[in-house]
XYZ file of C-alpha atoms in Angstrom:
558
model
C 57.441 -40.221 -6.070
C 59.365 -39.547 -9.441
C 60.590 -36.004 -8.767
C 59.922 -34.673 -12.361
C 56.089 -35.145 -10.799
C 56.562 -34.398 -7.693
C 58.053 -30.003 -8.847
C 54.976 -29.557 -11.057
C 52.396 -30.765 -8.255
C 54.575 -28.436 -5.610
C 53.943 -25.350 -7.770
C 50.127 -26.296 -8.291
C 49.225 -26.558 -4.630
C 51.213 -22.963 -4.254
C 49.310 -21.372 -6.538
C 46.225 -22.948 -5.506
C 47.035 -22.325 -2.005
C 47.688 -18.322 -2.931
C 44.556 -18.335 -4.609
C 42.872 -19.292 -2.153
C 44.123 -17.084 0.843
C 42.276 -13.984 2.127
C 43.148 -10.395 1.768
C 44.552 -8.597 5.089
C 42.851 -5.482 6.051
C 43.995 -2.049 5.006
C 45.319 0.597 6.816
C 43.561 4.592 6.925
C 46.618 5.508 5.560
C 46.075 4.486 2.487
C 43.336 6.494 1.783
C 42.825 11.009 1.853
C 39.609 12.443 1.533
C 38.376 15.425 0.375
C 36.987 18.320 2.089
C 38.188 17.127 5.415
C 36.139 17.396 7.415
C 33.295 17.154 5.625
C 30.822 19.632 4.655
C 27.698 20.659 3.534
C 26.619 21.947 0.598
C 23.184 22.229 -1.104
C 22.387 20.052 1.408
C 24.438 16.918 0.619
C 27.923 15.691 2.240
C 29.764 15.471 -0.849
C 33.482 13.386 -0.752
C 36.145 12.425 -2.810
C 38.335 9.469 -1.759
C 41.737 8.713 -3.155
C 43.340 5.945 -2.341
C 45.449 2.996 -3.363
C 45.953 -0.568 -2.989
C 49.558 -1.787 -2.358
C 51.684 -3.895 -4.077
C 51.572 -7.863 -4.124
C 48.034 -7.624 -2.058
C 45.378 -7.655 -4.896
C 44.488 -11.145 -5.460
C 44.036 -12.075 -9.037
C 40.971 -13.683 -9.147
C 39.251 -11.577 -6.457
C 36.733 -8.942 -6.885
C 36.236 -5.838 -4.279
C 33.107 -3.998 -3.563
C 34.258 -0.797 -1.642
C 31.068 1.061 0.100
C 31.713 4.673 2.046
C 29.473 4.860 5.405
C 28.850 7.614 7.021
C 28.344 6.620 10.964
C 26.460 8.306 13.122
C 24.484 7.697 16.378
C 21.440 5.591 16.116
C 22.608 4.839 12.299
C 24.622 5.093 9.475
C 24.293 6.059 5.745
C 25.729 4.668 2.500
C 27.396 5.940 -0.011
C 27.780 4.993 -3.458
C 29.724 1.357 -4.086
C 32.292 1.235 -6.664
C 33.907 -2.190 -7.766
C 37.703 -3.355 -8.145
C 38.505 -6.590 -9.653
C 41.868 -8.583 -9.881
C 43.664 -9.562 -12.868
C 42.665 -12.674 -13.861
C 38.878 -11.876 -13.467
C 36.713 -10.902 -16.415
C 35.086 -7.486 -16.092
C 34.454 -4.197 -16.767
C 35.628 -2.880 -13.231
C 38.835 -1.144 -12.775
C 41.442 -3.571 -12.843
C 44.230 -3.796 -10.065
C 47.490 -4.765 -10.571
C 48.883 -7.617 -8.084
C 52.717 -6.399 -8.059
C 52.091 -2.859 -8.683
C 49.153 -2.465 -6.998
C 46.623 0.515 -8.007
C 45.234 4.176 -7.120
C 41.301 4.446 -6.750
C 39.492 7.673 -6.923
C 35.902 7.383 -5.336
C 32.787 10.296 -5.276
C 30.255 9.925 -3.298
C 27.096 11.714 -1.769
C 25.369 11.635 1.490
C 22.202 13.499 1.864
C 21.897 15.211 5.008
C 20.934 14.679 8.403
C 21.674 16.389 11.214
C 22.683 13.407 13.021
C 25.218 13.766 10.722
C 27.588 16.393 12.709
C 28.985 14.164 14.792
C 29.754 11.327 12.571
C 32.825 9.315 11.021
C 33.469 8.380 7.213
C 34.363 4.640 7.270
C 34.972 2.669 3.835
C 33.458 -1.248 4.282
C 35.284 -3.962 1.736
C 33.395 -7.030 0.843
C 35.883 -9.053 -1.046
C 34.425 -11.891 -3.571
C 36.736 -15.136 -4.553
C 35.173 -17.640 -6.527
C 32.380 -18.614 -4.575
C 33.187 -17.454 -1.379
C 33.010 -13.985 0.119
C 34.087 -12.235 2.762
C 34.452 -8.616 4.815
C 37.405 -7.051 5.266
C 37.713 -4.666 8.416
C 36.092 -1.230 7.873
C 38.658 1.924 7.894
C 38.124 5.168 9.381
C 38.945 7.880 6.792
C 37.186 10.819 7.942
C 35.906 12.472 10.917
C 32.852 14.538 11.866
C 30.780 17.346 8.870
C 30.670 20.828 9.346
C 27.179 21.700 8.740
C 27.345 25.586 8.937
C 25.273 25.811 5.428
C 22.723 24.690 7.427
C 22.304 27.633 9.498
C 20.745 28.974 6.368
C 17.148 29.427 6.967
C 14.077 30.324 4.573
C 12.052 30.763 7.598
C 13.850 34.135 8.500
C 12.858 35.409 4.927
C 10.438 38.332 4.680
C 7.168 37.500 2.562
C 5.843 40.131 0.078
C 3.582 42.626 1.494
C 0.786 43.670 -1.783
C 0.809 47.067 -1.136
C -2.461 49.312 -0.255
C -2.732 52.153 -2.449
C -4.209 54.633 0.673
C -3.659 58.323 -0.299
C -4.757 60.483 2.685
C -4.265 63.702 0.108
C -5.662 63.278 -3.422
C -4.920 66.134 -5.743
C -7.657 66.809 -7.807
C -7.179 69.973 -10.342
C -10.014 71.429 -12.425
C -9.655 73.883 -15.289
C -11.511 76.213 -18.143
C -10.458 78.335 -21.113
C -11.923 81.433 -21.971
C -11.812 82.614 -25.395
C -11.790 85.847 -26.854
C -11.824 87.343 -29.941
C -9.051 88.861 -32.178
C -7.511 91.903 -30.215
C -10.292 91.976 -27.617
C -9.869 91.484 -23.949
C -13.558 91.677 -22.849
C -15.279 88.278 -21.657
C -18.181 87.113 -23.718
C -21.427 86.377 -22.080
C -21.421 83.288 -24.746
C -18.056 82.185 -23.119
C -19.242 82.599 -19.270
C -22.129 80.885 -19.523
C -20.345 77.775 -21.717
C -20.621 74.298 -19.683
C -17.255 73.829 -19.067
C -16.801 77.293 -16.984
C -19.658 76.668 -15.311
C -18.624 73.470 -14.361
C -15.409 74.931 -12.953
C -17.330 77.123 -10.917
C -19.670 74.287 -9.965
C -16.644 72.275 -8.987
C -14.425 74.869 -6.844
C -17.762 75.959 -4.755
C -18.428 72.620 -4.111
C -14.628 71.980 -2.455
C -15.140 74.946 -0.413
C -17.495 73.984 0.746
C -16.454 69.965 1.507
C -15.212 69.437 5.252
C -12.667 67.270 3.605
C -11.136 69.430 0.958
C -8.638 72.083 0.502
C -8.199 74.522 -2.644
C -4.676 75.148 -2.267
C -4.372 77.351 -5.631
C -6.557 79.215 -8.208
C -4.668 80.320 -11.137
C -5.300 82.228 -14.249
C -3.133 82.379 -17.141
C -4.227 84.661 -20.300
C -2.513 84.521 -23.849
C -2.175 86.411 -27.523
C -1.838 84.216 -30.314
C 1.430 85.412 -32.223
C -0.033 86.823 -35.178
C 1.019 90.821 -33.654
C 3.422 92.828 -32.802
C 4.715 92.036 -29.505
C 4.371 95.381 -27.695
C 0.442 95.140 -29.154
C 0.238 91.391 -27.807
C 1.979 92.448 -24.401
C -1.060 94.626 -23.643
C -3.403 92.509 -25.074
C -2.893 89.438 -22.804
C -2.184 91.870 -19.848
C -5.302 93.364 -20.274
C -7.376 89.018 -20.766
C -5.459 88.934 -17.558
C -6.804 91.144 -15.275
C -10.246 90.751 -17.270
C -10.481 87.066 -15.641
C -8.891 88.053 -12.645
C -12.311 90.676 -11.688
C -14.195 88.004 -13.310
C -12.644 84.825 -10.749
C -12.525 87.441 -7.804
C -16.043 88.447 -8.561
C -17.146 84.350 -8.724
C -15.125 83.326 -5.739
C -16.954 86.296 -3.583
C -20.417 85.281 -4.505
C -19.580 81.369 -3.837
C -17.896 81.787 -0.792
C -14.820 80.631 -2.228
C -11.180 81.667 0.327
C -8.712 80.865 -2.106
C -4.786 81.984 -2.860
C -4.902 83.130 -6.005
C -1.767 83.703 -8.914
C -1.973 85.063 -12.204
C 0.368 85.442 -15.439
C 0.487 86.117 -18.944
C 1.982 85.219 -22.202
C 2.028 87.157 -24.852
C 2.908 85.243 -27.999
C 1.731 81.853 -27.682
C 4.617 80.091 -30.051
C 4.499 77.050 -27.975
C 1.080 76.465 -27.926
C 0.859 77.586 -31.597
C 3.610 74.450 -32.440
C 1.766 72.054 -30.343
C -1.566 72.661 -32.327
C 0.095 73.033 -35.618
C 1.852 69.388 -35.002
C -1.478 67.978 -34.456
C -3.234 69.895 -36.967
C -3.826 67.937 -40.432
C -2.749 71.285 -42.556
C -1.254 69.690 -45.748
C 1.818 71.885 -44.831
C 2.530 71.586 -40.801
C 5.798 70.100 -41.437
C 7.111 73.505 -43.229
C 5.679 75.763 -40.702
C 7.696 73.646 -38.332
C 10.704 74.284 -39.786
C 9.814 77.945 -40.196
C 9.378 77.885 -36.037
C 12.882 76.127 -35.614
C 14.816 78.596 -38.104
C 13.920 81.462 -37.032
C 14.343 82.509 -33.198
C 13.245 85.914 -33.706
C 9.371 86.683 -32.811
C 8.777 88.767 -35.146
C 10.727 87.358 -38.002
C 8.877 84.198 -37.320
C 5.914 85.631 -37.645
C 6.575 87.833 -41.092
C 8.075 84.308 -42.800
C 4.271 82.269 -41.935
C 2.296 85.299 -42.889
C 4.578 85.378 -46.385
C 2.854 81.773 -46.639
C -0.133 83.575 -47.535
C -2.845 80.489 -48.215
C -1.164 77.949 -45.575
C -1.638 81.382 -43.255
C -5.395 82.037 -44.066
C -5.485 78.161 -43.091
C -3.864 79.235 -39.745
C -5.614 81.916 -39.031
C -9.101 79.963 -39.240
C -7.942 76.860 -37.060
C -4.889 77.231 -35.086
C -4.715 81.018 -34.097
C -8.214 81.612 -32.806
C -7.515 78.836 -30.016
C -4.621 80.821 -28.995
C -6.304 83.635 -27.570
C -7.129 82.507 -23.883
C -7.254 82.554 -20.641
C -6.683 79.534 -18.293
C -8.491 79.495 -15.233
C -7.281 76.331 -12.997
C -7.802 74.866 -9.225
C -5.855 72.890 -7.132
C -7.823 71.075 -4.460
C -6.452 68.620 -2.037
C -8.976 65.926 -0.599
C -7.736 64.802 2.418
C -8.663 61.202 3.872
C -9.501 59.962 7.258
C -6.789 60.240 9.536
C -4.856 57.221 11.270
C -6.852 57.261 14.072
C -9.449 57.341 12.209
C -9.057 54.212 10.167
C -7.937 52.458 13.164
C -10.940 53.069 15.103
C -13.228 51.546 12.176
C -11.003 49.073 10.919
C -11.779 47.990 14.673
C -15.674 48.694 15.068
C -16.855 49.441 11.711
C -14.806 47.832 8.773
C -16.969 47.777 5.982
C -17.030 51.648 6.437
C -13.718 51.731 4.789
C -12.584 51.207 1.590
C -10.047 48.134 0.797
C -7.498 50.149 0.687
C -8.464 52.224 3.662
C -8.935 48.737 5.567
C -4.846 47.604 4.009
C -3.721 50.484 5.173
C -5.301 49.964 8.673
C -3.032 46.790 9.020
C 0.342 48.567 8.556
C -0.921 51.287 11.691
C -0.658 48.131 13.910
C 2.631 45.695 14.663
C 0.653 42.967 16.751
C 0.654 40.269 14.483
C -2.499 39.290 15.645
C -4.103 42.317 14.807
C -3.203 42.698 11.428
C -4.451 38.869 11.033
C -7.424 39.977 12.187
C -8.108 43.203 9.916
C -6.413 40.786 6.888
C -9.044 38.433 7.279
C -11.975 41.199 7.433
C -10.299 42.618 4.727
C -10.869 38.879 2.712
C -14.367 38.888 3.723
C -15.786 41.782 2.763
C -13.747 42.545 -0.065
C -12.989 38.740 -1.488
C -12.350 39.573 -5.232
C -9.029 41.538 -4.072
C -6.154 39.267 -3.993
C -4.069 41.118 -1.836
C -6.149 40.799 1.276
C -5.215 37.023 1.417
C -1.640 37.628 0.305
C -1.052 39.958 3.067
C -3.108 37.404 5.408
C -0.372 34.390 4.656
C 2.294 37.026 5.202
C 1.543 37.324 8.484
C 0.985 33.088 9.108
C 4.753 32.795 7.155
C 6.061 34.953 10.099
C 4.138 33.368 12.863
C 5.337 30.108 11.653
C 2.010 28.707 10.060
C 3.413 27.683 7.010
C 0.247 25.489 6.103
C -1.933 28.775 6.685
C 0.619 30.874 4.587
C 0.272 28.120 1.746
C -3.640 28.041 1.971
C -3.895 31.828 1.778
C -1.240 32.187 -0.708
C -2.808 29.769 -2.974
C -6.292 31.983 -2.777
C -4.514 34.949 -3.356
C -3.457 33.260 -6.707
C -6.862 32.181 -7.601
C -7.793 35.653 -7.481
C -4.947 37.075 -9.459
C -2.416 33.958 -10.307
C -0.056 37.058 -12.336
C 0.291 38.755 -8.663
C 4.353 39.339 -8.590
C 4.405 39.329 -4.795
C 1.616 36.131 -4.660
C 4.327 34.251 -6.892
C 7.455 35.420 -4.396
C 5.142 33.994 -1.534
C 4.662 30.504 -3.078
C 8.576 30.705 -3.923
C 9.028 30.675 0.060
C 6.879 27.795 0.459
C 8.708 25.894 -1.920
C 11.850 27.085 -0.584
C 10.112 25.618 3.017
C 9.948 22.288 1.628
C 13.417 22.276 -0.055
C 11.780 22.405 -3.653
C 13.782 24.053 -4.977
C 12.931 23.865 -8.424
C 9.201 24.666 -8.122
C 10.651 27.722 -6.182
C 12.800 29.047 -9.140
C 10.002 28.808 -11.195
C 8.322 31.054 -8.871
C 10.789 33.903 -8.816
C 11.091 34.362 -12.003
C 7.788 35.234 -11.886
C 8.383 37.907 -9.659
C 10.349 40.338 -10.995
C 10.148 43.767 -9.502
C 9.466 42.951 -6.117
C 11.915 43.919 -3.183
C 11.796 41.043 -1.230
C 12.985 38.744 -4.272
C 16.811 39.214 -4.167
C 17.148 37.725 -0.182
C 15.070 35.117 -1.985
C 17.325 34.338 -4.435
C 20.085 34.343 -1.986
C 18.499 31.827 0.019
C 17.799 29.379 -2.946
C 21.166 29.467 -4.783
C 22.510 28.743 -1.046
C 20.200 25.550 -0.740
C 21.597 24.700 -3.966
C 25.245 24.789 -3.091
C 26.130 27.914 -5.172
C 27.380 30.105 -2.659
C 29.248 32.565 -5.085
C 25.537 33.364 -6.817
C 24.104 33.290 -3.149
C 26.290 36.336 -2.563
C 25.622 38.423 -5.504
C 22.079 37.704 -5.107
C 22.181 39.291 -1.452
C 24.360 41.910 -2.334
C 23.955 44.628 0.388
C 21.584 43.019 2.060
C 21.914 42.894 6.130
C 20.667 39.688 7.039
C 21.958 36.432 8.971
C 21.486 34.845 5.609
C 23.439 37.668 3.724
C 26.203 36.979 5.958
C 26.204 33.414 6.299
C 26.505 33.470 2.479
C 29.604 35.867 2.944
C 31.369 33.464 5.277
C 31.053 30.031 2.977
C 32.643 32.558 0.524
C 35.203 32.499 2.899
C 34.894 36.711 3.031
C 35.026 36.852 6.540
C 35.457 40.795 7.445
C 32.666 41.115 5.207
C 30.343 38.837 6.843
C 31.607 40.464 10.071
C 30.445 44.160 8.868
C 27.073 42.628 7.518
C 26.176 40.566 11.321
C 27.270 44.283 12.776
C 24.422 45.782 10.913
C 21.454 43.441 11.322
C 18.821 45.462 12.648
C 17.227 43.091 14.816
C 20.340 40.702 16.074
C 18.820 37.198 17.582
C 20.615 34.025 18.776
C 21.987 32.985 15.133
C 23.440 36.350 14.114
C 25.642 36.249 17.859
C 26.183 31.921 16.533
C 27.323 33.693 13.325
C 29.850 36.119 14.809
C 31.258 32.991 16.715
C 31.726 31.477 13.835
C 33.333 34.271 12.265
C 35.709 34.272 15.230
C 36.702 30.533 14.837
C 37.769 30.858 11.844
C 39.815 34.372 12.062
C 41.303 32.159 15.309
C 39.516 34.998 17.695
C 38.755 32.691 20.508
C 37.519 35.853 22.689
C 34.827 36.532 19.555
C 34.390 32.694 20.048
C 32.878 32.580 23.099
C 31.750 35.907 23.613
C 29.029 35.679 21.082
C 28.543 31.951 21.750
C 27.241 33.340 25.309
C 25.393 35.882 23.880
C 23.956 33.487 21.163
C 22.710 30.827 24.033
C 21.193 33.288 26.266
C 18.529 33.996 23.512
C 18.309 30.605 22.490
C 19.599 27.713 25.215
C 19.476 25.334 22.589
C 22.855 27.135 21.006
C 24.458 25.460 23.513
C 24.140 22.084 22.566
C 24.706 22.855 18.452
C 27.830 24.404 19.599
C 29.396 21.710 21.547
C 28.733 19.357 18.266
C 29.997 21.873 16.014
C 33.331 21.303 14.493
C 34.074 24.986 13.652
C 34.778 24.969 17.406
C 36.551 21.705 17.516
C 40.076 23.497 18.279
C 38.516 26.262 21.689
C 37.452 25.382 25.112
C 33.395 26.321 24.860
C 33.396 24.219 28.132
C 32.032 26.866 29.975
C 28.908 27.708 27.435
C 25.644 26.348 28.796
């Protein structure tokens, strides 16, 4: 063969033949990933994968599909494909140099499973040449998730409670005024016998003589309007005041009225007189204001508004008359049924009580079932009251009948759908069913009620925001609270917060272990891991899978 044929051919089968040939796997160490291990937040296993492909091993006419798997038992999830391509193929993937070679930077999502703890990031390469294809061997890149977010539960969250409004003492006070005329201190017949002292009377012989009420004070105070001297208004109201004082003593004997009774004077009215002047219409209040605020003097005061001599006339007809009183006033307690009481009929008789009486009777009792019980009464024979139901699906929500506390939730908000505490309540439902924006909605709707901020904390933690989730608790002392506290990575904090639950279970003792592992505490470790698993035997097992004890022995926890 002529050899100035033969060279060209030579170089055309080489190229042809390096073409043609197949990429070699890749090696882990070519690739980092980021968190590792993984973790969860908001519920997904979020990565970041940088890697690179070496130099002279990108083909130039092939294109590579590079898919993250998460592997698990029983299965394996994808993650999201992205797409290199060499240099002589036209695309709009990220090219890769063959004699350079090329960095990659992938991000990808895996939604959670639990399955999931005890798993291993792989990345899968299908490579594409012309019309053939072909897989290149997976690499491991990552092992295992730490799923401690997850311990975050909307469960343990405390439904609101609509309040009853059950006052066993209502104060009830009752008063009269007496006039009299200008520089007298008898009592008028014509003012005795007026409707409104009568009804005082009327009214404080009728709590003496109630089983269920108290008159805890009767008290008279007498007054001078301050158009005269003080020494001749002293007298004056002294003298109104013991007037009424025979007068009450003399009522309260006949009616069979046992009463404490306290008595005082005043005797120039200047407050009362610059209340009724600023609500008077006299064309000129605001001057005798100013009169009242210049002058501190009594009688000054008094000479300056009389020197007004046709605003005074004015006064004298319509402000000072009303000024020369006596008070008479009664303070009577009405006291309730007692606890037993309420209790007895909430049991026997409940549509003897009021709806608030019958609320009330609830929060005597901590069975659960119980206060289902009186709830439901409470729905039946008062139906129009939202609370009754609300209060009703507060106790399913922490029985763990989270279809009950949804039915009777939603009633409640038939009944009153602007119901702060019904709105919290569907908030925890949605929270329940990781919908999460339904469930923001909700609370902020629900301003004002206590249970809202644990709430919050929960969501913002479902959502990945632990930072939020934290200010959201604030001092709370909850597992949740604390959980928070230790994705923030503030462990003595979370430490403090587990310390001062009030009612520690199996997760708060799970939390403290975790709390140890990562202050490298390996007694805390397993002290509160045993502690944890002898409420719950189930710890056990989550423990052994959990990579935040990957580096102690928990070999003897079962």
């Amino acid at each position: 063969m002529n050899k100035k044929l033969y060279l060209p051919l030579l170089l055309a089968v080489l190229v042809a033949f390096v073409g043609c040939k197949k990429m070699g796997g890749l090696k882990a160490e070519y690739f980092t990933v980021t968190p590792n291990p993984l973790e969860v937040v908001g519920g997904e296993v979020p990565a970041t994968i940088t890697g690179q492909f070496p130099e002279k091993y990108f083909n130039k006419k092939a294109t590579v599909v590079v898919t993250p798997y998460l592997v698990y038992e029983g299965g394996e999830t994808a993650g999201t494909p992205y797409t290199y391509q060499g240099e002589k193929v036209v695309g709009n993937d990220q090219t890769i140099s063959y004699k350079l070679g090329g960095n990659i930077t992938m991000k990808t999502s895996f939604k959670y499973i639990p399955a999931m703890r005890k798993s291993d990031l792989y990345l899968a390469f299908k490579v594409s040449q012309g019309k053939k294809s072909y897989d290149l061997p997976r690499v491991k890149v990552a092992e295992g998730v730490l799923s401690t977010a997850e311990i975050c539960d909307p469960n343990s969250l405390t439904p609101a409670l609509a309040a009853d409004k059950f006052q066993r003492i209502i104060k009830e006070n009752y008063q009269a005024d007496i006039l009299f005329l200008i520089q007298q201190a008898n009592l008028r017949s014509e003012e005795l016998k007026k409707a409104e002292v009568q009804d005082f009377q009327s009214n404080l012989k009728d709590a003496a003589a109630a089983p269920n009420k108290k008159i805890t004070n009767v008290n008279i105070s007498s007054y001078a309007s301050p158009d005269g001297g003080v020494k001749l208004n002293t007298t004056l109201a002294e003298n109104r005041e013991n007037a009424t004082v025979k007068y009450m003593k003399g009522q309260m004997k006949n009616n069979n009225v046992e009463a404490d009774m306290t008595a005082e004077f005043t005797a120039q009215d200047w407050e009362g007189f610059q209340e009724l002047v600023s609500k008077s219409n006299i064309q000129d209040k605001d001057l005798i204001l100013r009169v009242l605020s210049m002058y501190k003097d009594p009688e000054q005061r008094e000479q300056e508004i009389k020197n007004m001599s046709s605003t005074f006339q004015i006064l004298a007809e319509e402000i000072l008359p009303k000024l020369r009183y006596s008070r008479i006033s009664a303070a009577i307690d009405v006291i309730g049924k007692s606890d037993e009481e309420i209790s007895k009929l909430a049991a026997s008789d409940p549509k003897s009580l009021t709806v608030d009486e019958l609320l009330y009777a609830a929060t005597l009792t901590k069975n659960p079932s119980e206060k289902a019980a009186i709830y439901k009464k409470a729905t039946e024979i008062y139906p129009n009251d939202y609370r009754g139901f609300n209060n009703l699906g507060m106790v399913n929500f922490e029985q763990g009948d989270l279809n009950g506390a949804e039915n009777n939730f939603k009633k409640a908000a038939k009944v009153n759908p602007n119901s702060p505490e019904v709105q919290m309540n569907l908030g925890l439902i949605d929270l329940t069913k990781d919908e999460l924006n339904s469930a923001e909605q909700a609370f902020g709707k629900s301003a004002g009620v206590n249970e809202l901020n644990d709430a919050l904390g929960v969501l913002y933690m479902q959502k990945g925001d632990y930072t939020k989730a934290v200010r959201a608790f604030g001092d709370s002392k909850t597992n949740n609270a604390a959980l928070a506290q230790i994705l923030t990575k503030d462990y003595n904090k979370a430490k403090n917060t587990l310390s001062a639950v009030s009612e520690p279970n199996a997760t708060t003792y799970y939390l403290m272990a975790v709390v140890g592992a990562r202050t490298n505490n390996q007694k805390a470790v397993t002290d509160n891991l045993k502690k944890a698993v002898s409420l719950d035997s189930n710890m056990a097992q989550q423990a052994a899978t959990d990579l935040e004890f990957a580096k102690y022995d928990i070999s003897s926890i079962k």
